[in-house]
XYZ file of N, CA and C in Angstrom:
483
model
N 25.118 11.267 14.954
C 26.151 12.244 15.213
C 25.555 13.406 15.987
N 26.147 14.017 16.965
C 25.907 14.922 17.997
C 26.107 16.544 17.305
N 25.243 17.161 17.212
C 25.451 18.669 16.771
C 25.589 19.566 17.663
N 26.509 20.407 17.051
C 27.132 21.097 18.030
C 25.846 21.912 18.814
N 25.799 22.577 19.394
C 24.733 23.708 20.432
C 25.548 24.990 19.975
N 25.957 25.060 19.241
C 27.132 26.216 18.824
C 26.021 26.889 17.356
N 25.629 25.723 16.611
C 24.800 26.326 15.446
C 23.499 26.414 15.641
N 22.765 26.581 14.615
C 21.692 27.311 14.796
C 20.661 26.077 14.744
N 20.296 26.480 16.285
C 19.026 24.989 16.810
C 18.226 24.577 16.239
N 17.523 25.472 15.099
C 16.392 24.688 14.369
C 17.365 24.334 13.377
N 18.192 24.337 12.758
C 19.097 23.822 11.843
C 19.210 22.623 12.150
N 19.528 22.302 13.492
C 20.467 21.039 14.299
C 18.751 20.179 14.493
N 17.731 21.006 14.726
C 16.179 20.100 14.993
C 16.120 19.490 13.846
N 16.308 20.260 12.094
C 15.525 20.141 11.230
C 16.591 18.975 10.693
N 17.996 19.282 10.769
C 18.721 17.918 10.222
C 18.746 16.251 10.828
N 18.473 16.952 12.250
C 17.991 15.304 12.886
C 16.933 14.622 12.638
N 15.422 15.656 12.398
C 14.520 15.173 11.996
C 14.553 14.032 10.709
N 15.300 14.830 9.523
C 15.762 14.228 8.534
C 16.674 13.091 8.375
N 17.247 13.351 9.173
C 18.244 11.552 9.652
C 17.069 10.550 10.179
N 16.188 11.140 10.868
C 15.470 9.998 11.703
C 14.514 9.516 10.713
N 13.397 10.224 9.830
C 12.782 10.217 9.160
C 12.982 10.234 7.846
N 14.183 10.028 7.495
C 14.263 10.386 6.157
C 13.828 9.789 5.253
N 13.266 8.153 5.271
C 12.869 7.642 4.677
C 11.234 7.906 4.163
N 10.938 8.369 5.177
C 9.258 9.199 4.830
C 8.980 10.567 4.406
N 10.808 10.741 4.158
C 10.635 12.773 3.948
C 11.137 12.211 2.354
N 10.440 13.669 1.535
C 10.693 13.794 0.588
C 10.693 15.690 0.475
N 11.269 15.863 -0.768
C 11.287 16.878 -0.991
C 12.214 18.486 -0.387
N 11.562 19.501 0.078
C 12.089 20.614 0.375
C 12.606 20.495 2.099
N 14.279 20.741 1.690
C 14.893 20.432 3.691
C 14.319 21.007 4.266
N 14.111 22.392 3.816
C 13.722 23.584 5.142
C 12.012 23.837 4.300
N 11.212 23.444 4.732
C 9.765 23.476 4.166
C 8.907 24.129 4.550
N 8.298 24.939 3.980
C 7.317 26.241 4.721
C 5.829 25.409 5.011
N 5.714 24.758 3.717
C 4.464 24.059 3.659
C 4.905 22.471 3.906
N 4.211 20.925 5.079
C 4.589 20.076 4.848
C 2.916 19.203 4.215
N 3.316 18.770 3.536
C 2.675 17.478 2.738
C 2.451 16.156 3.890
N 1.243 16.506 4.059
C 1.547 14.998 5.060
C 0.351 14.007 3.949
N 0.472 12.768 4.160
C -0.190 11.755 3.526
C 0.074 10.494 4.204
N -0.793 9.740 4.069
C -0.556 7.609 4.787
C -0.308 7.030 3.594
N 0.147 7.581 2.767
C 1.270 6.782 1.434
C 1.699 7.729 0.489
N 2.382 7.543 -0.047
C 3.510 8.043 -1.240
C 2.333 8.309 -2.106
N 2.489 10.224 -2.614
C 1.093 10.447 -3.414
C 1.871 10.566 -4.649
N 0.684 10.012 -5.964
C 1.270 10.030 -7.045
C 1.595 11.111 -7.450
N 2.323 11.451 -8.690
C 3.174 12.128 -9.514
C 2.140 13.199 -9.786
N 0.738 13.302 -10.339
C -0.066 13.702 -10.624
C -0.438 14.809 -9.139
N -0.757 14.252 -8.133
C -1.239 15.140 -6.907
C -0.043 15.972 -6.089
N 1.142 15.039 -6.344
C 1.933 16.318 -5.965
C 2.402 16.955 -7.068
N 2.604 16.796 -7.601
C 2.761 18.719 -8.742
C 1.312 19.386 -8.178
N 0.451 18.609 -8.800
C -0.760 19.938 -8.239
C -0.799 20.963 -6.587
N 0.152 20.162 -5.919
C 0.189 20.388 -4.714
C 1.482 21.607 -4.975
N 2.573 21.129 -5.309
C 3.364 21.773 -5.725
C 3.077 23.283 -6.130
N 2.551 22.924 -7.412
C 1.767 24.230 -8.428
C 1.245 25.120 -7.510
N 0.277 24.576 -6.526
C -0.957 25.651 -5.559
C -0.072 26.066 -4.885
N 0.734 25.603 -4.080
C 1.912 26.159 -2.975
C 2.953 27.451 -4.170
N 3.149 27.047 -4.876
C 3.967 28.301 -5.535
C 2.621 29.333 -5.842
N 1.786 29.010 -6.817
C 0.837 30.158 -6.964
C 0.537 30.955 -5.377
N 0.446 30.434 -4.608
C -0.117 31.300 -3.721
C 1.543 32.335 -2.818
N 2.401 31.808 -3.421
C 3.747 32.619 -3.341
C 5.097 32.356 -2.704
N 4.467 31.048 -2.559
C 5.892 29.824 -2.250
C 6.869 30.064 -2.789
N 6.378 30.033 -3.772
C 7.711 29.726 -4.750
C 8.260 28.117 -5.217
N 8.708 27.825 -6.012
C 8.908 26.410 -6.400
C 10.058 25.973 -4.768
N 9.463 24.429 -5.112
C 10.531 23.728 -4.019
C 10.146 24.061 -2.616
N 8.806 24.509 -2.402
C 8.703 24.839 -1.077
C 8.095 24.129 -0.110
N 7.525 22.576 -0.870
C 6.921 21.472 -0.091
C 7.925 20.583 0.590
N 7.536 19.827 1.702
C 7.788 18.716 1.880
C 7.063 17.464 2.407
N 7.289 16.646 1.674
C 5.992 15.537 1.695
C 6.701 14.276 2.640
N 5.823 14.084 3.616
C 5.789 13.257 4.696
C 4.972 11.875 5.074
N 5.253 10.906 4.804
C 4.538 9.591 4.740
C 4.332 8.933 6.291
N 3.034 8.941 6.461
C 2.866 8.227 7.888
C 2.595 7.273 8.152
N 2.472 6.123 7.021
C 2.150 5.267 6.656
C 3.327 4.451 6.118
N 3.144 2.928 5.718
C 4.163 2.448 5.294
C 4.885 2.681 4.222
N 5.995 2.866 3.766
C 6.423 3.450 2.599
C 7.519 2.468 1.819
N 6.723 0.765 2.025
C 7.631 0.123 1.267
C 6.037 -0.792 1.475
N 6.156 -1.979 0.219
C 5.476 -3.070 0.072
C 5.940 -4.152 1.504
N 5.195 -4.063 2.001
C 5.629 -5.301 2.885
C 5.640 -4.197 4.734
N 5.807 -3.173 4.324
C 6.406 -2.839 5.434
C 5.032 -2.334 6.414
N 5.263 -2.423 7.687
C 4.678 -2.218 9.082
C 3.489 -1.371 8.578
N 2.033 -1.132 8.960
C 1.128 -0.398 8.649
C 1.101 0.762 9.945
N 1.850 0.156 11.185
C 1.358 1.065 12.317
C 3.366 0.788 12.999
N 4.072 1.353 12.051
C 5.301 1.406 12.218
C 5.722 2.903 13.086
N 4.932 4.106 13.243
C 4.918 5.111 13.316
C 4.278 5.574 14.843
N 4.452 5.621 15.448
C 3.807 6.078 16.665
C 3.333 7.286 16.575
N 2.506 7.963 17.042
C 1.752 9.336 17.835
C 2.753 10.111 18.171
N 4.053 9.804 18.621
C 5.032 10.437 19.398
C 5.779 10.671 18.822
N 6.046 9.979 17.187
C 6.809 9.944 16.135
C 6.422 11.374 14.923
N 4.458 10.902 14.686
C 4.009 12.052 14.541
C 4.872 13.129 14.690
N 4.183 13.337 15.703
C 4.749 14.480 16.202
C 5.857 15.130 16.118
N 6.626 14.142 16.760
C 8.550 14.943 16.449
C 8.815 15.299 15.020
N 8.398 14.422 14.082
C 8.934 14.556 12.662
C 8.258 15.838 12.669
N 6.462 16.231 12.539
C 6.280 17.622 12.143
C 6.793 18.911 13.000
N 7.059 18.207 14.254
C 7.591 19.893 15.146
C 9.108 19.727 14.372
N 9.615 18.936 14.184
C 10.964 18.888 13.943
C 11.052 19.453 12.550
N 10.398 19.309 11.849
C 10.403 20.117 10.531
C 10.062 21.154 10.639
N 8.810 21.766 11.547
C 8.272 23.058 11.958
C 7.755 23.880 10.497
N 7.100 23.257 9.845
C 6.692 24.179 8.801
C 5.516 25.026 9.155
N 5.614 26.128 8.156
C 4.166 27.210 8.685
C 3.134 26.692 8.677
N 2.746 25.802 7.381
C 1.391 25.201 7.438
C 1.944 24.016 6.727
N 0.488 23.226 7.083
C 0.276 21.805 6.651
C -0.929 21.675 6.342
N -0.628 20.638 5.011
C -1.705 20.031 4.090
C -1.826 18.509 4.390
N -2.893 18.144 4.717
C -3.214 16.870 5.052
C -4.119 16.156 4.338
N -3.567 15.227 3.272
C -4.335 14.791 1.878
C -5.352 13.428 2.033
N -5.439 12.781 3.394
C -6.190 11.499 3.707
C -6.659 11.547 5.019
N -8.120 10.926 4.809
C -8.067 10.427 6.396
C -7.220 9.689 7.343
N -6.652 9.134 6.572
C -5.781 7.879 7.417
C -4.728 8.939 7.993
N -4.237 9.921 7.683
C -2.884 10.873 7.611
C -3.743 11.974 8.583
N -4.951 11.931 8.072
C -5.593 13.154 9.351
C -5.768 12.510 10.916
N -6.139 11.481 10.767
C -6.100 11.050 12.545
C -5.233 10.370 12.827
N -3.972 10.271 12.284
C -2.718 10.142 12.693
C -2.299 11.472 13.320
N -2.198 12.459 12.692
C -1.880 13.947 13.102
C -2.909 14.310 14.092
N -4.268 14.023 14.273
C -5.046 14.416 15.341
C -4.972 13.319 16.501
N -4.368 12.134 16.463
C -3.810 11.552 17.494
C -2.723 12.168 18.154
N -2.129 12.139 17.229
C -0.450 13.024 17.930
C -0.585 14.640 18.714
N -1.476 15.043 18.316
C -1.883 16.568 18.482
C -3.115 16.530 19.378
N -3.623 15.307 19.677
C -4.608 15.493 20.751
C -5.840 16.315 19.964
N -5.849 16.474 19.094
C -7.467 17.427 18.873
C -7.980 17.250 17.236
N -9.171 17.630 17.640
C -9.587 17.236 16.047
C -9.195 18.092 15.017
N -8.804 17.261 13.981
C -8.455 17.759 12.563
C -9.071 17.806 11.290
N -10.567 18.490 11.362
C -11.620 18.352 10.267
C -11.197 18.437 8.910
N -11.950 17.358 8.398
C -11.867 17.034 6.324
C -13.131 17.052 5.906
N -13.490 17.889 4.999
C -12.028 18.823 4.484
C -12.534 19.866 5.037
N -11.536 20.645 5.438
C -11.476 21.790 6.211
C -10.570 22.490 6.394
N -10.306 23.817 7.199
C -9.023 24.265 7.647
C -9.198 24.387 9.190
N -8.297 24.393 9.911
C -8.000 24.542 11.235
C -6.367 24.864 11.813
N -6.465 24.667 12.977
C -5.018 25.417 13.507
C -4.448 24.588 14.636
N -3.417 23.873 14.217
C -3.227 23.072 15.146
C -1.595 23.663 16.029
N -1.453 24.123 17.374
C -0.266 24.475 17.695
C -0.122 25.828 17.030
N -0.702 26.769 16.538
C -0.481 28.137 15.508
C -0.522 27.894 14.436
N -0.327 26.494 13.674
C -0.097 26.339 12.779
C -1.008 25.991 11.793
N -1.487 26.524 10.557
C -2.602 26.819 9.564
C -2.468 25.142 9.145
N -4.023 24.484 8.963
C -3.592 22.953 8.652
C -5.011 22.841 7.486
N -5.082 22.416 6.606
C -5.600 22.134 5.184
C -5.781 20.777 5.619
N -6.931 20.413 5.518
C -7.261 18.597 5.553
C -8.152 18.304 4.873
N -7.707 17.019 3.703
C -8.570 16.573 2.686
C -8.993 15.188 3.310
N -10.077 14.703 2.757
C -10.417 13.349 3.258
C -9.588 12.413 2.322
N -9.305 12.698 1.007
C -8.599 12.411 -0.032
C -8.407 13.218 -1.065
N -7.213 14.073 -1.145
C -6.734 14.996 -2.066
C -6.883 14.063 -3.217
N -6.087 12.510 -3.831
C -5.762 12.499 -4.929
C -7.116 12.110 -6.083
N -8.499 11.991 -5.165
C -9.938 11.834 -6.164
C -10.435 12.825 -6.170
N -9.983 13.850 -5.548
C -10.298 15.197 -6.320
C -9.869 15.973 -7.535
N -8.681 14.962 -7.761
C -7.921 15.500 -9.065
C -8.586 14.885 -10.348
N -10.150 14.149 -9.886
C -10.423 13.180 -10.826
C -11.186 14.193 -11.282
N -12.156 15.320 -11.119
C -12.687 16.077 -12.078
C -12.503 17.390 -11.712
N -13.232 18.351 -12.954
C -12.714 19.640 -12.574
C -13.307 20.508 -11.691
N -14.717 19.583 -10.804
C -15.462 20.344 -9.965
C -14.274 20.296 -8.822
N -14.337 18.997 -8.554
C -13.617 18.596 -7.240
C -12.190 19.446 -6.854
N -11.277 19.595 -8.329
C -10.367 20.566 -8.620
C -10.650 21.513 -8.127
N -11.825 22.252 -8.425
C -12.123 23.533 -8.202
C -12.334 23.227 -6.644
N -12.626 22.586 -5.887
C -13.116 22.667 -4.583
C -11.895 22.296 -3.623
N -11.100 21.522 -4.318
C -9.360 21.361 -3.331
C -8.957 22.929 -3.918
N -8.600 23.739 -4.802
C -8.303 24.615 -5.133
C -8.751 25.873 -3.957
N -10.026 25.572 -3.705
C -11.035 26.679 -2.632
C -9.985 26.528 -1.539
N -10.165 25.107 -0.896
C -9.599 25.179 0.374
C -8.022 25.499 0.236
N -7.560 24.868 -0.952
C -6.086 25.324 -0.344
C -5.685 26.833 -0.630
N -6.235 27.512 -1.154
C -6.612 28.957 -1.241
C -6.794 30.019 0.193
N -6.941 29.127 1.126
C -6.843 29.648 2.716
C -5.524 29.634 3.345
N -4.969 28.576 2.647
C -3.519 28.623 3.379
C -2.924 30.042 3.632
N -2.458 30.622 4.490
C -1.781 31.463 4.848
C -0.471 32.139 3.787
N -0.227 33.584 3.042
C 0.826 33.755 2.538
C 1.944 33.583 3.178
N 3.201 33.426 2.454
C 4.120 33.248 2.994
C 5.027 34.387 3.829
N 4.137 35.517 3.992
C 4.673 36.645 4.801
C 3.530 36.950 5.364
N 4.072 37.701 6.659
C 3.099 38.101 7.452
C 3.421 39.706 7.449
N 2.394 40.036 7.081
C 2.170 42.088 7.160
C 1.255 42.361 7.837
């Protein structure tokens, strides 16, 4: 369906995105922070993801988690193009992004043309980017905790003063 040019353009970007992608979007429509990952992260890593994004002043509901990878048993491993990348995260346009795998980091540094160090922070397009080599084996002890905790602790507040 065709949206009008009458409403408000990132409205009309962010709902198409979601028609096109919706099967790999989860979570918050309008998302400050996006969740990217190369599969559906368990129950366990996103709350923690969740949790850190509100502590630092999100507020609840402020993720949205993005699968670049296949997101059914059976389905395509390289279903997703570079070009696809891309549109889904400009089309969502969140302030920053958390990137929980390698497989999910050089997908996004394909699409973006430049490197996306794990774990690390960097800036891809203006935009503040968090990259784990694997967020969810860090949740396996409380050092590692403490050390995803460090980095996502850089993310940018949600206001700028």
């Amino acid at each position: 369906m065709k949206k009008s040019a009458n409403s408000n353009m990132y409205e009309v970007s962010l709902v198409e995105t979601w028609d096109r992608f919706g099967a790999r979007l989860d979570g918050a429509f309008s998302c400050p922070v996006l969740i990217v990952s190369h599969v559906p992260l368990s129950d366990k890593a996103r709350h923690a993801l969740e949790n850190s994004v509100e502590a630092l002043g999100y507020g609840s509901g402020a993720c949205a988690f993005f699968v670049t990878g296949p997101v059914a048993e059976g389905a395509s491993p390289n279903d997703l193009s570079d070009t696809d990348v891309f549109s889904a995260v400009e089309g969502l346009d969140p302030l920053a992004m958390v990137i929980t795998d390698q497989a999910s980091a050089q997908a996004c540094a394909r699409a973006y043309r430049c490197d996306i160090p794990v774990p690390d922070k960097s800036r891809v397009l203006g935009r503040t980017v968090i990259g784990f080599a694997d967020f969810e084996s860090m949740l396996a002890s409380p050092e590692e905790k403490q050390r995803a905790w460090g980095l996502l602790k850089r993310l940018p507040g949600p206001t700028c003063n």
